[in-house]
PDB file of C-alpha atoms in Angstrom:
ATOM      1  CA  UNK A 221      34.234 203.993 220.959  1.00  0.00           C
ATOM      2  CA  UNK A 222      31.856 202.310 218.840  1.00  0.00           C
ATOM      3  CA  UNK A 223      31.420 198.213 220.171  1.00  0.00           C
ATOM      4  CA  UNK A 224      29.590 195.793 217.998  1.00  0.00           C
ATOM      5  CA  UNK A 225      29.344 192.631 220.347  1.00  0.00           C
ATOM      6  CA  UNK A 226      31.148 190.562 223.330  1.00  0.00           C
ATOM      7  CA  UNK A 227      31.458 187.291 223.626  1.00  0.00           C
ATOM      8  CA  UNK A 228      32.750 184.665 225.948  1.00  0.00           C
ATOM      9  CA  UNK A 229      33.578 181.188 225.138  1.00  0.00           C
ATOM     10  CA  UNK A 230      34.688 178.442 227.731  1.00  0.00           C
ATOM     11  CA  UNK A 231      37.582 176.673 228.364  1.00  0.00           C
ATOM     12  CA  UNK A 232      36.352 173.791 226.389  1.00  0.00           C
ATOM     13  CA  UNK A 233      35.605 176.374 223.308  1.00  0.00           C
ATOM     14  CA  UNK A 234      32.165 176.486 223.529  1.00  0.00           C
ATOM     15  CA  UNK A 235      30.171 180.095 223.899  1.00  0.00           C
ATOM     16  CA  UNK A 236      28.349 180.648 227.013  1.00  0.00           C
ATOM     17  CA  UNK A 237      27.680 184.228 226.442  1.00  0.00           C
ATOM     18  CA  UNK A 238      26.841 186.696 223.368  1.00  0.00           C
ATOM     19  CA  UNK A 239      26.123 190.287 223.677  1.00  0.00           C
ATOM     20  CA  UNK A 240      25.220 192.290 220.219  1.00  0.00           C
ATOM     21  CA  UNK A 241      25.750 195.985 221.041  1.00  0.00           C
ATOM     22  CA  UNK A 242      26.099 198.294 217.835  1.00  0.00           C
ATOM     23  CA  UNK A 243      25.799 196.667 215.394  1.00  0.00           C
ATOM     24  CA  UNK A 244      25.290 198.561 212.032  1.00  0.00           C
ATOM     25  CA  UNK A 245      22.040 197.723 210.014  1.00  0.00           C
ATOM     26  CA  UNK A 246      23.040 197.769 206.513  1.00  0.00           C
ATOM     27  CA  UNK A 247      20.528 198.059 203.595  1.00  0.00           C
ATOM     28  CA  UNK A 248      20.665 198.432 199.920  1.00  0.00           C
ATOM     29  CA  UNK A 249      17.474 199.030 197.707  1.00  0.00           C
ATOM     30  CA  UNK A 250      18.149 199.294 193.519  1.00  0.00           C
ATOM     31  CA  UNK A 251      15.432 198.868 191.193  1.00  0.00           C
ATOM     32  CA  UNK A 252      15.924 195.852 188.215  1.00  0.00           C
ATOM     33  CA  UNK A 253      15.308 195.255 185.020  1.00  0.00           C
ATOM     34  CA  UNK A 254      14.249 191.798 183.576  1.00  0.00           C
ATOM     35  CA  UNK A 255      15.809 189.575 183.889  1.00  0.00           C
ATOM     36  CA  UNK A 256      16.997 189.460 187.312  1.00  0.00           C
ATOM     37  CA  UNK A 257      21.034 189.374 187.202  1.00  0.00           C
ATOM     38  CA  UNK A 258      21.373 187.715 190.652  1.00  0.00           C
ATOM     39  CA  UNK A 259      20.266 184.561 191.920  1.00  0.00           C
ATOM     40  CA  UNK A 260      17.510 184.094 195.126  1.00  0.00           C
ATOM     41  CA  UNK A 261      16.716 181.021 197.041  1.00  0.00           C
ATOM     42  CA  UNK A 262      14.314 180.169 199.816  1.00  0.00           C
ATOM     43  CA  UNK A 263      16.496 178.396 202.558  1.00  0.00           C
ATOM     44  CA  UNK A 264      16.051 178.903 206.326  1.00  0.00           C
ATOM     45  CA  UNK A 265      12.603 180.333 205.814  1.00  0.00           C
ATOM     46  CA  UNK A 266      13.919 183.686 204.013  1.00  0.00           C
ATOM     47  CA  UNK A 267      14.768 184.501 200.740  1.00  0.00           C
ATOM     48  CA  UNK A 268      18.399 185.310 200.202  1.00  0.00           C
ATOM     49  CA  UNK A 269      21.515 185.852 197.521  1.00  0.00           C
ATOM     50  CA  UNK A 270      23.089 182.701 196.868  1.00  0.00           C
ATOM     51  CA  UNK A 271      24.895 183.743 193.976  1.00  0.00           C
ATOM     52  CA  UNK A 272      26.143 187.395 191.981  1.00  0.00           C
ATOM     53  CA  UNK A 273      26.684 190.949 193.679  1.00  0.00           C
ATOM     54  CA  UNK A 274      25.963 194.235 192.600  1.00  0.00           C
ATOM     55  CA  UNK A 275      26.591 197.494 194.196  1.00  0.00           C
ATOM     56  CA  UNK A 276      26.513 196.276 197.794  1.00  0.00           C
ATOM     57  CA  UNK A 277      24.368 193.525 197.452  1.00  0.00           C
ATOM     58  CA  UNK A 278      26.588 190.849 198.549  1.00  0.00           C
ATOM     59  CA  UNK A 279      25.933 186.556 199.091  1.00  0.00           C
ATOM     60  CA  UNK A 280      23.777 185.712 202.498  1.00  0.00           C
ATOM     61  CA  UNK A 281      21.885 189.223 201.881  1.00  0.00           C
ATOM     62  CA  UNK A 282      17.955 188.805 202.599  1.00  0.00           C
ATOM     63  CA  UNK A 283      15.302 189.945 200.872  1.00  0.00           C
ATOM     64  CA  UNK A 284      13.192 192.389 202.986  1.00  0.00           C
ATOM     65  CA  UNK A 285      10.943 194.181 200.593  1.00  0.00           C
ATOM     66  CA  UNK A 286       9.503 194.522 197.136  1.00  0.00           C
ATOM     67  CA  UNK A 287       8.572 197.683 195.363  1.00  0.00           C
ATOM     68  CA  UNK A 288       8.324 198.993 198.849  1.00  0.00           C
ATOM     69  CA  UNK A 289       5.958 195.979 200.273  1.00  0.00           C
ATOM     70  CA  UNK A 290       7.901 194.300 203.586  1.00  0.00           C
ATOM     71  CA  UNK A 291       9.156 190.384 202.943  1.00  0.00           C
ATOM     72  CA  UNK A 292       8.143 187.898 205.553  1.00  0.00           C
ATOM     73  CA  UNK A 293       9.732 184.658 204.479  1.00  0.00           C
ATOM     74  CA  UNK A 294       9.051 184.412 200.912  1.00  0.00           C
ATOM     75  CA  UNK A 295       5.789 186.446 200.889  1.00  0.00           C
ATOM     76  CA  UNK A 296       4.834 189.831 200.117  1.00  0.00           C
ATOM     77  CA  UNK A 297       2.376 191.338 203.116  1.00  0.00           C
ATOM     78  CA  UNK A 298      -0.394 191.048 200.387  1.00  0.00           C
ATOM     79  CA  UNK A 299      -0.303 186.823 200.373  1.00  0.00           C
ATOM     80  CA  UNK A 300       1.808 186.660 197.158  1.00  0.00           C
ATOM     81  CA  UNK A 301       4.770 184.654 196.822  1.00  0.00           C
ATOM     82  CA  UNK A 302       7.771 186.976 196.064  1.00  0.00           C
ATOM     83  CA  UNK A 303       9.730 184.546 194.314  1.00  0.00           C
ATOM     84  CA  UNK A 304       6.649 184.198 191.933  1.00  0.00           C
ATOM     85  CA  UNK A 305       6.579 187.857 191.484  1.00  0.00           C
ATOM     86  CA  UNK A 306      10.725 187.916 190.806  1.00  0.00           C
ATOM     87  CA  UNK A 307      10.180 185.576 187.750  1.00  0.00           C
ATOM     88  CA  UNK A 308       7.512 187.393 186.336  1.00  0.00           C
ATOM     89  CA  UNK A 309       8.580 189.811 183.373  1.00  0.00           C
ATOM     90  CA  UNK A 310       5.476 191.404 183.797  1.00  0.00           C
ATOM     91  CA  UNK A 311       6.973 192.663 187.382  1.00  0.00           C
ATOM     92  CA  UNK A 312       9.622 194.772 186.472  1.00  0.00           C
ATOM     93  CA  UNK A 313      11.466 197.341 186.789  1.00  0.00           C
ATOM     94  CA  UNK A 314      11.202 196.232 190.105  1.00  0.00           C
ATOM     95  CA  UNK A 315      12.847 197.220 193.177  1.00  0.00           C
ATOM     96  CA  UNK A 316      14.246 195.319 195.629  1.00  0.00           C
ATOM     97  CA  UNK A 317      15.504 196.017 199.277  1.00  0.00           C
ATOM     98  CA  UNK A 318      18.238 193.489 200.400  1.00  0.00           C
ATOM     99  CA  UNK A 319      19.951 193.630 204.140  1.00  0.00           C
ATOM    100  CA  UNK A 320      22.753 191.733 206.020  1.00  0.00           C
ATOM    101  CA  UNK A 321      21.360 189.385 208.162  1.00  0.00           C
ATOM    102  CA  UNK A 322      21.828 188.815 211.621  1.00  0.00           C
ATOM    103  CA  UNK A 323      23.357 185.657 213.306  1.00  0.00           C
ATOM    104  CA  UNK A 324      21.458 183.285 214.952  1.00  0.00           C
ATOM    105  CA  UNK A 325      22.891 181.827 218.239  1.00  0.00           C
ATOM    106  CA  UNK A 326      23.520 178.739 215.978  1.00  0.00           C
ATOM    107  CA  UNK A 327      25.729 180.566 214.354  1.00  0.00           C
ATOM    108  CA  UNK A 328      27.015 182.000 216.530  1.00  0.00           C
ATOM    109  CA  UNK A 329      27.858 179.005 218.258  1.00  0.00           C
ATOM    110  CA  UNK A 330      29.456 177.557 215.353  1.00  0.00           C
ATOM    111  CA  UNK A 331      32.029 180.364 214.980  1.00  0.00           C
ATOM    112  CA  UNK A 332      32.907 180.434 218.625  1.00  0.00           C
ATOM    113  CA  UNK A 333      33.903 176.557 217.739  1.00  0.00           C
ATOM    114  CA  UNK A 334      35.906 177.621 214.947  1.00  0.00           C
ATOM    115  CA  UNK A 335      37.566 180.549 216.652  1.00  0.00           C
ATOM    116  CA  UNK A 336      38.853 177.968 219.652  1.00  0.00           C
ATOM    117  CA  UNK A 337      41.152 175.705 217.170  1.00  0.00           C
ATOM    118  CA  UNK A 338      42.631 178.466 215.540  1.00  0.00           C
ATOM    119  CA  UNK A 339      43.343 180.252 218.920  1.00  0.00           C
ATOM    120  CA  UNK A 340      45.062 176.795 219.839  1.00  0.00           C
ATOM    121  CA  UNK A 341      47.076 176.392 216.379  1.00  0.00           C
ATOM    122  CA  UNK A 342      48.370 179.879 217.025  1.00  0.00           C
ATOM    123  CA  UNK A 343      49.856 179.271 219.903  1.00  0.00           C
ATOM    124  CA  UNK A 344      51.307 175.961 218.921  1.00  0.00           C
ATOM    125  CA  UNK A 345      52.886 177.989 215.934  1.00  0.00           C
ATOM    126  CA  UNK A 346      54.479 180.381 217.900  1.00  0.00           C
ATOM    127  CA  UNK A 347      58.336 180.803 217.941  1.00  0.00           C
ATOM    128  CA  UNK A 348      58.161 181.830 221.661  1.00  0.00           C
ATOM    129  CA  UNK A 349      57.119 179.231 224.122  1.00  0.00           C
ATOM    130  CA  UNK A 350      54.025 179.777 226.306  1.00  0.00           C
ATOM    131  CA  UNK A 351      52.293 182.480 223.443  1.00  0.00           C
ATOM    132  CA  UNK A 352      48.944 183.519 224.469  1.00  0.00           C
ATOM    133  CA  UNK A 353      47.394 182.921 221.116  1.00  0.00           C
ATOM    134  CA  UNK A 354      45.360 185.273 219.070  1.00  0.00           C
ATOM    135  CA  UNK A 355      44.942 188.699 220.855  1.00  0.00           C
ATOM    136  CA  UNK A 356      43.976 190.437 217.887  1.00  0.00           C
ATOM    137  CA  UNK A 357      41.953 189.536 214.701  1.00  0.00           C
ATOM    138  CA  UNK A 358      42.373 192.466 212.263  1.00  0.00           C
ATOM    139  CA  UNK A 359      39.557 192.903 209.310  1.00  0.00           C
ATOM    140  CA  UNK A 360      39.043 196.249 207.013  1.00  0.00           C
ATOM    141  CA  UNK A 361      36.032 196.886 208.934  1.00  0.00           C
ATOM    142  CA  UNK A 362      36.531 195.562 212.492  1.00  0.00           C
ATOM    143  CA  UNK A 363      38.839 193.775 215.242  1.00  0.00           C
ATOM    144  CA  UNK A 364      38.375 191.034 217.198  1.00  0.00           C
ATOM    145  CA  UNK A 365      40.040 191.141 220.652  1.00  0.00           C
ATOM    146  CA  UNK A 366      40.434 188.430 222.843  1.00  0.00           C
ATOM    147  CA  UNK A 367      41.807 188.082 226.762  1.00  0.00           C
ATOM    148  CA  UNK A 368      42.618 184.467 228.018  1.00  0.00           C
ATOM    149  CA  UNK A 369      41.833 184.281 231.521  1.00  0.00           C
ATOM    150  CA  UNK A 370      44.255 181.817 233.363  1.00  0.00           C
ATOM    151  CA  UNK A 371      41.413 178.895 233.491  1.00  0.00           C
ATOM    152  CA  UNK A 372      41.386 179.375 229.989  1.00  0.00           C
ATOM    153  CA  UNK A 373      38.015 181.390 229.943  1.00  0.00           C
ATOM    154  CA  UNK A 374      38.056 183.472 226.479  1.00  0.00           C
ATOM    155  CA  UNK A 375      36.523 187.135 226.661  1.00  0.00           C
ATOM    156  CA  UNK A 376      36.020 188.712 223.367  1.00  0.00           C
ATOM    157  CA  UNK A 377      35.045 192.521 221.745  1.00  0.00           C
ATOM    158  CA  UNK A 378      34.381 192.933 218.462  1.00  0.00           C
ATOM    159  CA  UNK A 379      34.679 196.775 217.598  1.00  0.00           C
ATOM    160  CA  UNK A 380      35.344 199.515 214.993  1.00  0.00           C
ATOM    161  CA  UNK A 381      39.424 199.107 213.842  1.00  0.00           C
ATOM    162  CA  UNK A 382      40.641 202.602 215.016  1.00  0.00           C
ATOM    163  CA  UNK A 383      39.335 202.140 218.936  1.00  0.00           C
ATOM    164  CA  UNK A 384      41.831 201.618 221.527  1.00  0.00           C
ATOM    165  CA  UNK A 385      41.697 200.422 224.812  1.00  0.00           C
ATOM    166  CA  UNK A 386      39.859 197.477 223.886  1.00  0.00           C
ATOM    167  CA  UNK A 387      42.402 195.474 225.879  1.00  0.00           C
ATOM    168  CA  UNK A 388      41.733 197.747 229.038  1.00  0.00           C
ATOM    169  CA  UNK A 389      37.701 196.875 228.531  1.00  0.00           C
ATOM    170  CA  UNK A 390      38.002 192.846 228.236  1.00  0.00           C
ATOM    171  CA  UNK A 391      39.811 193.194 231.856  1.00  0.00           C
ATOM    172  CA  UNK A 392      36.721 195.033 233.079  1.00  0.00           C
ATOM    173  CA  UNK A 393      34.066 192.651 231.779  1.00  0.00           C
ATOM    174  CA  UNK A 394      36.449 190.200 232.904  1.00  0.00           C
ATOM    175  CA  UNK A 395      35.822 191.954 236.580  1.00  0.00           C
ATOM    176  CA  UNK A 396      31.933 191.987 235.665  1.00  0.00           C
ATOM    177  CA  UNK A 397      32.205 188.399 234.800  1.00  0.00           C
ATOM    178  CA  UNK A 398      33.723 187.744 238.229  1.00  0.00           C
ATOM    179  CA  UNK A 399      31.481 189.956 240.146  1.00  0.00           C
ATOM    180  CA  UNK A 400      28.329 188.785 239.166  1.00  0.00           C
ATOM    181  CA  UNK A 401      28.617 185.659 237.129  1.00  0.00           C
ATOM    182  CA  UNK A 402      30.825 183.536 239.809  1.00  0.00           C
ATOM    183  CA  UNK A 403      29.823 184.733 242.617  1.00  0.00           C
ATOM    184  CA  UNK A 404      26.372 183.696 241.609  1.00  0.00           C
ATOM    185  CA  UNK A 405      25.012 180.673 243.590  1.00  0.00           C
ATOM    186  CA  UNK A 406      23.244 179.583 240.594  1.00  0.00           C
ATOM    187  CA  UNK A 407      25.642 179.696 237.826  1.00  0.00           C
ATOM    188  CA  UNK A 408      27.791 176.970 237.174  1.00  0.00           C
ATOM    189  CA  UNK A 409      31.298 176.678 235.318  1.00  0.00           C
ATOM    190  CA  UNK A 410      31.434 176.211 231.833  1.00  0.00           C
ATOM    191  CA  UNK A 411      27.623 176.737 231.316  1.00  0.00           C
ATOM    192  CA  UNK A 412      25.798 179.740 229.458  1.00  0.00           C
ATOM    193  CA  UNK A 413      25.998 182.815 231.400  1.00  0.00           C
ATOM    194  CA  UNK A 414      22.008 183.821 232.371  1.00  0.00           C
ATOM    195  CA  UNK A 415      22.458 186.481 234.582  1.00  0.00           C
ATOM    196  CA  UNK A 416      20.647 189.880 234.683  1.00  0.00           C
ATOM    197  CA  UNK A 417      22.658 191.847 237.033  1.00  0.00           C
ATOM    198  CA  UNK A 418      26.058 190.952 234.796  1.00  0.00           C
ATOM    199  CA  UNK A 419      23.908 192.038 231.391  1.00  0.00           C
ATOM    200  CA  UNK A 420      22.571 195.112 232.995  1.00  0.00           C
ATOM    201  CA  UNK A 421      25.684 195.977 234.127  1.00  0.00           C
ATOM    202  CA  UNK A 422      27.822 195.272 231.287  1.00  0.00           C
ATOM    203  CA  UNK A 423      24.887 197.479 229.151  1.00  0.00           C
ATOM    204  CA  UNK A 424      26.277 199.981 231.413  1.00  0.00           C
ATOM    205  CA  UNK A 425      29.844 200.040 231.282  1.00  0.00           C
ATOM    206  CA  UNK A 426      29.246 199.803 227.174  1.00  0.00           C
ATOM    207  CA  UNK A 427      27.205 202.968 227.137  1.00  0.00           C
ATOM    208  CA  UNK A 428      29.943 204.415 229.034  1.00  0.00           C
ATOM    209  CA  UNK A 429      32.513 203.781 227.521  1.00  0.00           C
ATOM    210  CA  UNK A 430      31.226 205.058 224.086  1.00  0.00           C
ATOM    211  CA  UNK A 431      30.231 207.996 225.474  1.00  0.00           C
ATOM    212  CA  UNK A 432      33.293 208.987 227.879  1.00  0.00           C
ATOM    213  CA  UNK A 433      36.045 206.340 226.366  1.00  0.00           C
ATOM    214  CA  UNK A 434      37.880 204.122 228.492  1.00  0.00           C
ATOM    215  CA  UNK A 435      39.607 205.936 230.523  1.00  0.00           C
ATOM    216  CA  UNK A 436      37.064 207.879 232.529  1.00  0.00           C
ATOM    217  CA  UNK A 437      35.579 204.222 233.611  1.00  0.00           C
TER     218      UNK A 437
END
């Protein structure tokens, strides 16, 4: 079972908890000829696409290296400005190593906010009264599943599309949650869940479960 993150967003739909667990570092290096046939911009101190695709390089990808030379920001680990370097013809062929980025908590944030509207519109669509709302979120390369808890606590796994008993796992980190989150003196409701004994053991029942599946937990 291969898990890519957990989250857990309040009953007021903000996220007190994020866990990234596997998540897949993709990269994509392809050498270019002059001139450049996608568009960079410097915006949240990196450079990244903001507009045409090629091959896997897709819209939000960073810049990480140049002809083999790492990124940092927009400069090359020799001082010079890589956007400089991009609009000289004198540069090329030159190759470029784009990957995905990784969310911020910001962002992370924000789509937690999203997520809790739409999880209340489905329910209000729903032909049968008292729906639980989204359960499953299906993409080509991943599901979302989500558990309501009956205070209205959302626990969520996003994972590979062909695992199952992702259902079966949301009740245990549910039980993890309980264990060691409210039973902690120091944690309050509806507040971001800082506590090392529930990471360390949630870390643990992960591993596990990759390595033995769900049903040997």
């Amino acid at each position: 079972m291969v898990i890519y993150g957990v989250y857990i967003v309040s009953k007021s739909g903000g996220l007190i908890f994020n866990h990234d667990h596997n998540v897949p570092k993709i990269e994509n290096e392809h050498t270019f000829s002059y001139p450049l046939d996608i568009k960079l911009v410097y915006e949240n101190k990196k450079v990244v696409v903001s507009f045409g695709q090629r091959e896997g390089i897709m819209v939000g990808h960073v810049l990480t290296a140049a002809n083999g030379m790492p990124v940092t920001g927009k400069q090359l680990d020799d001082g010079r400005d890589v956007l400089e370097v991009i609009e000289n013809s004198e540069s090329y062929p030159l190759t470029l190593k784009f990957s995905r980025p990784r969310m911020t908590t910001n962002e992370k944030i924000f789509l937690a906010s999203m997520f809790y509207p739409l999880f209340a519109i489905a329910s209000q669509l729903s032909p049968e009264p008292k729906s639980s709302g989204i359960e499953v979120l299906e993409a080509d390369t991943f599901k979302l599943h989500c558990f309501q808890t009956l205070t209205g606590v959302k626990f969520m796994v996003v994972a590979e599309p062909s695992q199952t008993g992702v259902d079966l796992l949301l009740k245990k980190i549910y039980e993890l949650y309980a264990d060691f989150a409210l039973k902690n003196p120091f944690y309050s409701l509806e507040m971001p869940v800082r506590c090392e004994l529930f990471d360390s053991n949630l870390q643990t029942l992960l591993e596990q479960i990759e390595k033995t599946g769900i049903s040997n937990v």
